[in-house]
mmCIF file of C-alpha atoms in Angstrom:
data_model
loop_
_atom_site.group_PDB
_atom_site.id
_atom_site.type_symbol
_atom_site.label_atom_id
_atom_site.label_comp_id
_atom_site.label_asym_id
_atom_site.label_seq_id
_atom_site.Cartn_x
_atom_site.Cartn_y
_atom_site.Cartn_z
ATOM 1 C CA MET A 1 -0.089 0.017 -0.055
ATOM 2 C CA ARG A 2 1.386 3.387 -0.823
ATOM 3 C CA VAL A 3 0.552 5.890 1.970
ATOM 4 C CA LEU A 4 0.764 9.634 2.001
ATOM 5 C CA ILE A 5 1.312 11.019 5.427
ATOM 6 C CA THR A 6 0.799 14.875 5.769
ATOM 7 C CA GLY A 7 2.396 16.915 8.423
ATOM 8 C CA ALA A 8 5.562 14.853 8.171
ATOM 9 C CA SER A 9 7.645 17.415 10.076
ATOM 10 C CA GLY A 10 5.376 17.161 13.065
ATOM 11 C CA ARG A 11 5.883 15.369 16.457
ATOM 12 C CA VAL A 12 3.492 12.798 15.941
ATOM 13 C CA SER A 13 4.692 11.777 12.392
ATOM 14 C CA ARG A 14 8.214 11.443 13.786
ATOM 15 C CA LEU A 15 6.821 8.944 16.368
ATOM 16 C CA LEU A 16 4.631 6.994 13.644
ATOM 17 C CA VAL A 17 6.668 7.016 10.413
ATOM 18 C CA PRO A 18 9.341 4.507 11.405
ATOM 19 C CA GLN A 19 6.548 2.006 12.421
ATOM 20 C CA LEU A 20 4.367 2.546 9.191
ATOM 21 C CA ALA A 21 7.679 2.238 7.104
ATOM 22 C CA GLU A 22 7.898 -1.319 8.050
ATOM 23 C CA HIS A 23 4.773 -2.040 6.290
ATOM 24 C CA HIS A 24 3.978 0.509 3.538
ATOM 25 C CA ARG A 25 5.605 2.581 0.899
ATOM 26 C CA LEU A 26 5.287 6.083 2.079
ATOM 27 C CA ARG A 27 5.073 9.604 0.570
ATOM 28 C CA LEU A 28 5.726 12.278 3.198
ATOM 29 C CA THR A 29 4.650 15.807 2.953
ATOM 30 C CA ASP A 30 4.748 19.086 4.852
ATOM 31 C CA VAL A 31 5.544 22.741 4.136
ATOM 32 C CA ARG A 32 9.143 22.168 5.377
ATOM 33 C CA PRO A 33 11.481 19.243 5.345
ATOM 34 C CA PRO A 34 11.216 16.834 8.235
ATOM 35 C CA PRO A 35 13.857 17.748 10.724
ATOM 36 C CA TYR A 36 14.516 14.378 11.727
ATOM 37 C CA PRO A 37 15.962 11.049 10.224
ATOM 38 C CA ILE A 38 13.241 8.963 8.590
ATOM 39 C CA ASP A 39 14.228 5.714 10.218
ATOM 40 C CA GLY A 40 13.694 2.873 7.919
ATOM 41 C CA ALA A 41 11.535 4.927 5.484
ATOM 42 C CA GLU A 42 14.278 5.325 2.920
ATOM 43 C CA ASN A 43 14.683 1.517 2.706
ATOM 44 C CA ALA A 44 10.846 1.472 2.142
ATOM 45 C CA GLY A 45 10.940 3.844 -0.914
ATOM 46 C CA ALA A 46 9.787 6.772 0.900
ATOM 47 C CA GLU A 47 9.582 9.955 -1.095
ATOM 48 C CA VAL A 48 9.407 13.645 0.256
ATOM 49 C CA LEU A 49 7.227 16.170 -1.602
ATOM 50 C CA LEU A 50 7.098 19.563 0.057
ATOM 51 C CA GLY A 51 4.030 22.172 -0.331
ATOM 52 C CA ASP A 52 1.064 23.821 1.201
ATOM 53 C CA LEU A 53 -1.819 21.403 1.367
ATOM 54 C CA ALA A 54 -4.343 24.411 1.211
ATOM 55 C CA ASP A 55 -3.337 24.707 -2.446
ATOM 56 C CA PRO A 56 -5.462 22.533 -4.582
ATOM 57 C CA ALA A 57 -2.596 22.038 -7.086
ATOM 58 C CA VAL A 58 -0.399 20.863 -4.439
ATOM 59 C CA ALA A 59 -2.904 18.509 -2.764
ATOM 60 C CA ALA A 60 -3.701 17.003 -6.186
ATOM 61 C CA ARG A 61 -0.073 16.314 -6.848
ATOM 62 C CA LEU A 62 0.293 14.679 -3.450
ATOM 63 C CA CYS A 63 -2.828 12.423 -3.802
ATOM 64 C CA ASP A 64 -1.991 10.927 -7.308
ATOM 65 C CA ASN A 65 -1.118 7.362 -7.219
ATOM 66 C CA VAL A 66 -1.568 6.771 -3.384
ATOM 67 C CA ASP A 67 -3.781 4.184 -1.882
ATOM 68 C CA ALA A 68 -4.479 5.823 1.428
ATOM 69 C CA ILE A 69 -3.590 8.956 3.356
ATOM 70 C CA VAL A 70 -2.845 9.400 7.092
ATOM 71 C CA HIS A 71 -3.689 13.135 7.579
ATOM 72 C CA LEU A 72 -1.686 14.444 10.354
ATOM 73 C CA ALA A 73 -1.190 17.961 9.334
ATOM 74 C CA GLY A 74 -2.495 20.943 11.249
ATOM 75 C CA ASN A 75 -1.844 23.326 13.936
ATOM 76 C CA PRO A 76 -1.824 21.461 17.201
ATOM 77 C CA ARG A 77 -1.824 24.381 19.675
ATOM 78 C CA PRO A 78 -5.002 24.463 21.543
ATOM 79 C CA GLY A 79 -4.668 28.051 22.822
ATOM 80 C CA ASP A 80 -4.383 29.452 19.451
ATOM 81 C CA GLY A 81 -7.166 31.733 17.728
ATOM 82 C CA TRP A 82 -9.256 31.226 14.799
ATOM 83 C CA ASP A 83 -6.830 33.202 12.585
ATOM 84 C CA LEU A 84 -3.977 30.468 13.242
ATOM 85 C CA LEU A 85 -6.332 27.553 13.187
ATOM 86 C CA ARG A 86 -8.606 28.106 10.100
ATOM 87 C CA GLY A 87 -5.922 27.590 7.422
ATOM 88 C CA PRO A 88 -4.312 24.422 8.562
ATOM 89 C CA ASN A 89 -7.254 22.671 10.400
ATOM 90 C CA VAL A 90 -10.064 23.905 8.349
ATOM 91 C CA ASP A 91 -9.136 24.931 4.748
ATOM 92 C CA ALA A 92 -6.343 22.327 4.204
ATOM 93 C CA VAL A 93 -8.763 19.612 5.454
ATOM 94 C CA THR A 94 -11.315 20.212 2.919
ATOM 95 C CA THR A 95 -8.520 20.723 0.091
ATOM 96 C CA ILE A 96 -7.048 17.251 0.854
ATOM 97 C CA PHE A 97 -10.433 15.685 0.943
ATOM 98 C CA ASP A 98 -11.223 17.200 -2.412
ATOM 99 C CA ALA A 99 -8.100 15.974 -3.849
ATOM 100 C CA ALA A 100 -8.440 12.451 -2.421
ATOM 101 C CA SER A 101 -11.920 11.979 -3.736
ATOM 102 C CA GLN A 102 -10.949 13.016 -7.236
ATOM 103 C CA ALA A 103 -7.887 10.854 -7.263
ATOM 104 C CA GLY A 104 -9.683 7.845 -6.230
ATOM 105 C CA VAL A 105 -7.889 7.414 -2.784
ATOM 106 C CA ALA A 106 -9.575 4.558 -1.056
ATOM 107 C CA ARG A 107 -8.823 5.289 2.835
ATOM 108 C CA ILE A 108 -8.052 8.378 4.751
ATOM 109 C CA VAL A 109 -7.040 7.981 8.356
ATOM 110 C CA LEU A 110 -7.937 11.440 9.969
ATOM 111 C CA ALA A 111 -5.954 12.576 13.082
ATOM 112 C CA SER A 112 -8.575 14.083 15.115
ATOM 113 C CA SER A 113 -8.134 14.778 18.864
ATOM 114 C CA ILE A 114 -9.668 14.012 22.264
ATOM 115 C CA HIS A 115 -10.042 17.845 22.442
ATOM 116 C CA ALA A 116 -13.161 17.149 20.337
ATOM 117 C CA MET A 117 -14.744 15.605 23.377
ATOM 118 C CA GLY A 118 -12.866 17.479 26.114
ATOM 119 C CA GLY A 119 -15.887 19.249 27.309
ATOM 120 C CA HIS A 120 -17.188 15.907 28.389
ATOM 121 C CA TYR A 121 -13.852 15.258 30.279
ATOM 122 C CA TRP A 122 -14.503 18.225 32.664
ATOM 123 C CA ARG A 123 -18.159 17.163 33.241
ATOM 124 C CA ALA A 124 -17.241 13.446 33.780
ATOM 125 C CA ASP A 125 -18.169 12.048 37.267
ATOM 126 C CA GLU A 126 -15.383 11.538 39.837
ATOM 127 C CA PRO A 127 -12.898 8.719 39.377
ATOM 128 C CA GLY A 128 -14.906 5.366 39.163
ATOM 129 C CA GLY A 129 -17.694 6.931 36.957
ATOM 130 C CA PRO A 130 -18.529 5.776 33.517
ATOM 131 C CA PRO A 131 -15.912 6.630 30.694
ATOM 132 C CA VAL A 132 -17.158 9.021 27.864
ATOM 133 C CA GLN A 133 -18.190 6.938 24.920
ATOM 134 C CA ASP A 134 -17.514 7.617 21.257
ATOM 135 C CA ASP A 135 -21.328 7.804 20.293
ATOM 136 C CA ARG A 136 -21.955 10.940 22.452
ATOM 137 C CA ALA A 137 -22.318 14.215 20.692
ATOM 138 C CA PRO A 138 -18.934 16.062 20.194
ATOM 139 C CA HIS A 139 -18.191 18.710 22.880
ATOM 140 C CA PRO A 140 -15.051 20.424 22.241
ATOM 141 C CA CYS A 141 -13.088 22.000 24.990
ATOM 142 C CA CYS A 142 -11.314 24.759 22.981
ATOM 143 C CA ARG A 143 -11.085 26.323 19.317
ATOM 144 C CA TYR A 144 -8.672 23.644 18.364
ATOM 145 C CA GLY A 145 -11.007 20.945 19.420
ATOM 146 C CA ALA A 146 -13.952 22.754 17.428
ATOM 147 C CA THR A 147 -11.783 22.601 14.309
ATOM 148 C CA LYS A 148 -11.362 18.769 14.927
ATOM 149 C CA VAL A 149 -15.093 18.385 15.123
ATOM 150 C CA PHE A 150 -15.367 20.212 11.774
ATOM 151 C CA ALA A 151 -12.767 17.860 10.312
ATOM 152 C CA GLU A 152 -14.862 14.830 11.550
ATOM 153 C CA ALA A 153 -18.077 16.271 10.087
ATOM 154 C CA ALA A 154 -16.281 17.004 6.854
ATOM 155 C CA ALA A 155 -15.015 13.487 6.808
ATOM 156 C CA ARG A 156 -18.532 12.142 7.350
ATOM 157 C CA VAL A 157 -19.694 14.218 4.266
ATOM 158 C CA TYR A 158 -17.030 12.883 1.977
ATOM 159 C CA ALA A 159 -17.455 9.224 2.993
ATOM 160 C CA ASP A 160 -21.304 9.499 2.006
ATOM 161 C CA ALA A 161 -20.737 11.362 -1.265
ATOM 162 C CA TYR A 162 -17.607 9.216 -2.617
ATOM 163 C CA PRO A 163 -16.292 5.853 -2.535
ATOM 164 C CA LEU A 164 -14.042 6.954 0.111
ATOM 165 C CA SER A 165 -13.421 5.345 3.500
ATOM 166 C CA VAL A 166 -12.518 7.685 6.476
ATOM 167 C CA VAL A 167 -11.547 6.513 9.921
ATOM 168 C CA CYS A 168 -11.180 9.376 12.474
ATOM 169 C CA LEU A 169 -9.044 8.814 15.379
ATOM 170 C CA ARG A 170 -9.338 10.950 18.258
ATOM 171 C CA LEU A 171 -5.845 10.790 19.550
ATOM 172 C CA GLY A 172 -4.642 11.304 23.104
ATOM 173 C CA GLY A 173 -1.445 13.115 24.145
ATOM 174 C CA CYS A 174 1.139 11.288 22.326
ATOM 175 C CA LEU A 175 4.888 11.236 23.638
ATOM 176 C CA PRO A 176 7.213 8.350 24.595
ATOM 177 C CA ALA A 177 6.167 8.835 28.193
ATOM 178 C CA PRO A 178 3.915 11.128 30.039
ATOM 179 C CA PRO A 179 5.613 14.404 31.014
ATOM 180 C CA HIS A 180 3.682 14.866 34.295
ATOM 181 C CA ARG A 181 0.776 13.410 36.305
ATOM 182 C CA GLY A 182 -1.705 15.673 34.203
ATOM 183 C CA TRP A 183 -1.312 13.217 31.191
ATOM 184 C CA LEU A 184 -1.884 9.988 33.009
ATOM 185 C CA ASP A 185 -5.664 9.639 32.016
ATOM 186 C CA THR A 186 -5.294 10.398 28.306
ATOM 187 C CA TRP A 187 -1.693 9.435 27.393
ATOM 188 C CA LEU A 188 -1.004 7.510 24.139
ATOM 189 C CA GLY A 189 2.003 5.551 23.877
ATOM 190 C CA VAL A 190 4.026 5.465 20.572
ATOM 191 C CA THR A 191 3.675 1.533 20.203
ATOM 192 C CA ASP A 192 -0.094 2.037 20.772
ATOM 193 C CA LEU A 193 -0.280 5.042 18.184
ATOM 194 C CA GLY A 194 1.385 2.767 15.571
ATOM 195 C CA GLN A 195 -0.901 -0.145 16.082
ATOM 196 C CA ALA A 196 -4.077 2.064 16.037
ATOM 197 C CA VAL A 197 -3.035 3.673 12.482
ATOM 198 C CA ARG A 198 -2.141 0.341 11.118
ATOM 199 C CA ARG A 199 -5.348 -1.126 12.008
ATOM 200 C CA ALA A 200 -7.234 2.049 10.934
ATOM 201 C CA LEU A 201 -5.661 1.701 7.432
ATOM 202 C CA GLN A 202 -6.917 -1.906 7.066
ATOM 203 C CA ALA A 203 -10.292 -2.144 8.949
ATOM 204 C CA ASP A 204 -13.333 -2.958 6.820
ATOM 205 C CA ILE A 205 -15.231 0.272 7.873
ATOM 206 C CA ARG A 206 -16.866 2.990 5.468
ATOM 207 C CA PHE A 207 -16.777 5.619 8.403
ATOM 208 C CA GLY A 208 -15.952 5.719 12.007
ATOM 209 C CA THR A 209 -14.737 7.945 14.674
ATOM 210 C CA TYR A 210 -12.756 6.360 17.534
ATOM 211 C CA THR A 211 -10.943 7.595 20.744
ATOM 212 C CA ILE A 212 -7.321 6.281 20.911
ATOM 213 C CA THR A 213 -5.545 6.361 24.147
ATOM 214 C CA SER A 214 -3.212 3.651 25.874
ATOM 215 C CA ALA A 215 -4.724 1.299 28.462
ATOM 216 C CA ASN A 216 -4.349 3.914 31.292
ATOM 217 C CA PRO A 217 -5.504 3.125 34.878
ATOM 218 C CA ARG A 218 -8.293 5.774 34.725
ATOM 219 C CA GLN A 219 -10.184 5.209 31.424
ATOM 220 C CA VAL A 220 -11.863 8.680 31.038
ATOM 221 C CA PHE A 221 -12.713 7.819 27.412
ATOM 222 C CA ASP A 222 -14.304 4.432 26.526
ATOM 223 C CA LEU A 223 -12.194 2.480 24.012
ATOM 224 C CA SER A 224 -14.778 -0.245 23.374
ATOM 225 C CA ALA A 225 -15.649 1.042 19.902
ATOM 226 C CA ALA A 226 -12.004 1.057 18.770
ATOM 227 C CA ARG A 227 -11.397 -2.302 20.208
ATOM 228 C CA ASN A 228 -14.533 -3.789 18.425
ATOM 229 C CA ASP A 229 -14.407 -2.072 15.036
ATOM 230 C CA LEU A 230 -10.619 -1.833 14.573
ATOM 231 C CA GLY A 231 -9.278 -4.521 16.727
ATOM 232 C CA TYR A 232 -7.253 -2.017 18.651
ATOM 233 C CA ALA A 233 -5.693 -3.637 21.619
ATOM 234 C CA PRO A 234 -3.634 -1.236 23.577
ATOM 235 C CA THR A 235 -0.531 -2.655 25.266
ATOM 236 C CA GLN A 236 0.994 0.208 26.956
ATOM 237 C CA THR A 237 -0.399 2.039 30.150
ATOM 238 C CA SER A 238 0.544 5.273 31.943
ATOM 239 C CA ILE A 239 0.804 3.633 35.234
ATOM 240 C CA ALA A 240 4.219 2.083 34.109
ATOM 241 C CA CYS A 241 5.521 5.592 33.952
ATOM 242 C CA ALA A 242 3.661 7.383 37.004
ATOM 243 C CA ASP A 243 6.422 6.887 39.585
ATOM 244 C CA GLY A 244 7.983 10.230 40.503
ATOM 245 C CA LEU A 245 6.226 12.181 38.024
ATOM 246 C CA PRO A 246 5.519 15.892 38.968
ATOM 247 C CA ASP A 247 2.165 17.169 39.152
ATOM 248 C CA GLY A 248 1.006 19.228 35.933
ATOM 249 C CA PRO A 249 -2.405 20.248 34.158
ATOM 250 C CA SER A 250 -4.483 17.843 32.169
ATOM 251 C CA THR A 251 -4.043 17.628 28.539
ATOM 252 C CA MET A 252 -7.694 18.881 28.175
ATOM 253 C CA CYS A 253 -8.249 22.455 27.917
ATOM 254 C CA ARG A 254 -10.274 23.711 30.795
ATOM 255 C CA PRO A 255 -13.309 26.084 29.685
ATOM 256 C CA GLN A 256 -13.001 29.479 31.103
ATOM 257 C CA MET A 257 -16.017 31.790 31.453
ATOM 258 C CA ARG A 258 -15.391 35.005 29.525
ATOM 259 C CA ASP A 259 -16.031 38.556 30.711
ATOM 260 C CA ARG A 260 -19.004 39.579 28.561
ATOM 261 C CA ARG A 261 -18.778 43.305 29.561
#
């Protein structure tokens, strides 16, 4: 399978590319060259094409002769305003979907975020309460989360209108290890990230939206849908990294009441 990976210079791509290079031929793209060695990718015949995804001509060139897309590109900063989020998180999404549908791409794995459901996180019961299920209505906790809800909705439109399958993965905070205790609930380990994306590329699904975190001790988000539909079986847990971690804020943005005066 030839797979286009967008956002190849980003942090998540750096963790994912070596795992996908073992199984697929890769085409990597970003507006700037990846600032890291593409471990194993050269041997898998990877090519790097640079350009702005919001440009339809660039998107068309990138989607030509690929079987699937892993769309990681975007602005990942939850605190940014609409002016900084709109281009990479809205305009580029619709442009790549347009290009993919015209090029006959069979599958898109869309990197969404748990921020699309972050409002439920802050309204969840105390520890021991039921986890948030994927079939609940989206409840973003910030502007960034709202752009991910838009991307999921756009994915639904294209999956209905074209012979294009889309799997949306609401990824948790992905690092090799949690940086502090605020990440323990929603951490996503690197191995689990790779497994989830590989399964999403292969699953017999027309459209679906799934939360993806590791098997952490407090499951704020229910992973049942990903387990059942994708066969996702996380093997990592944040409890293994918890000893000695400092306190820190949650990965979820806490909504703040704005002064209306």
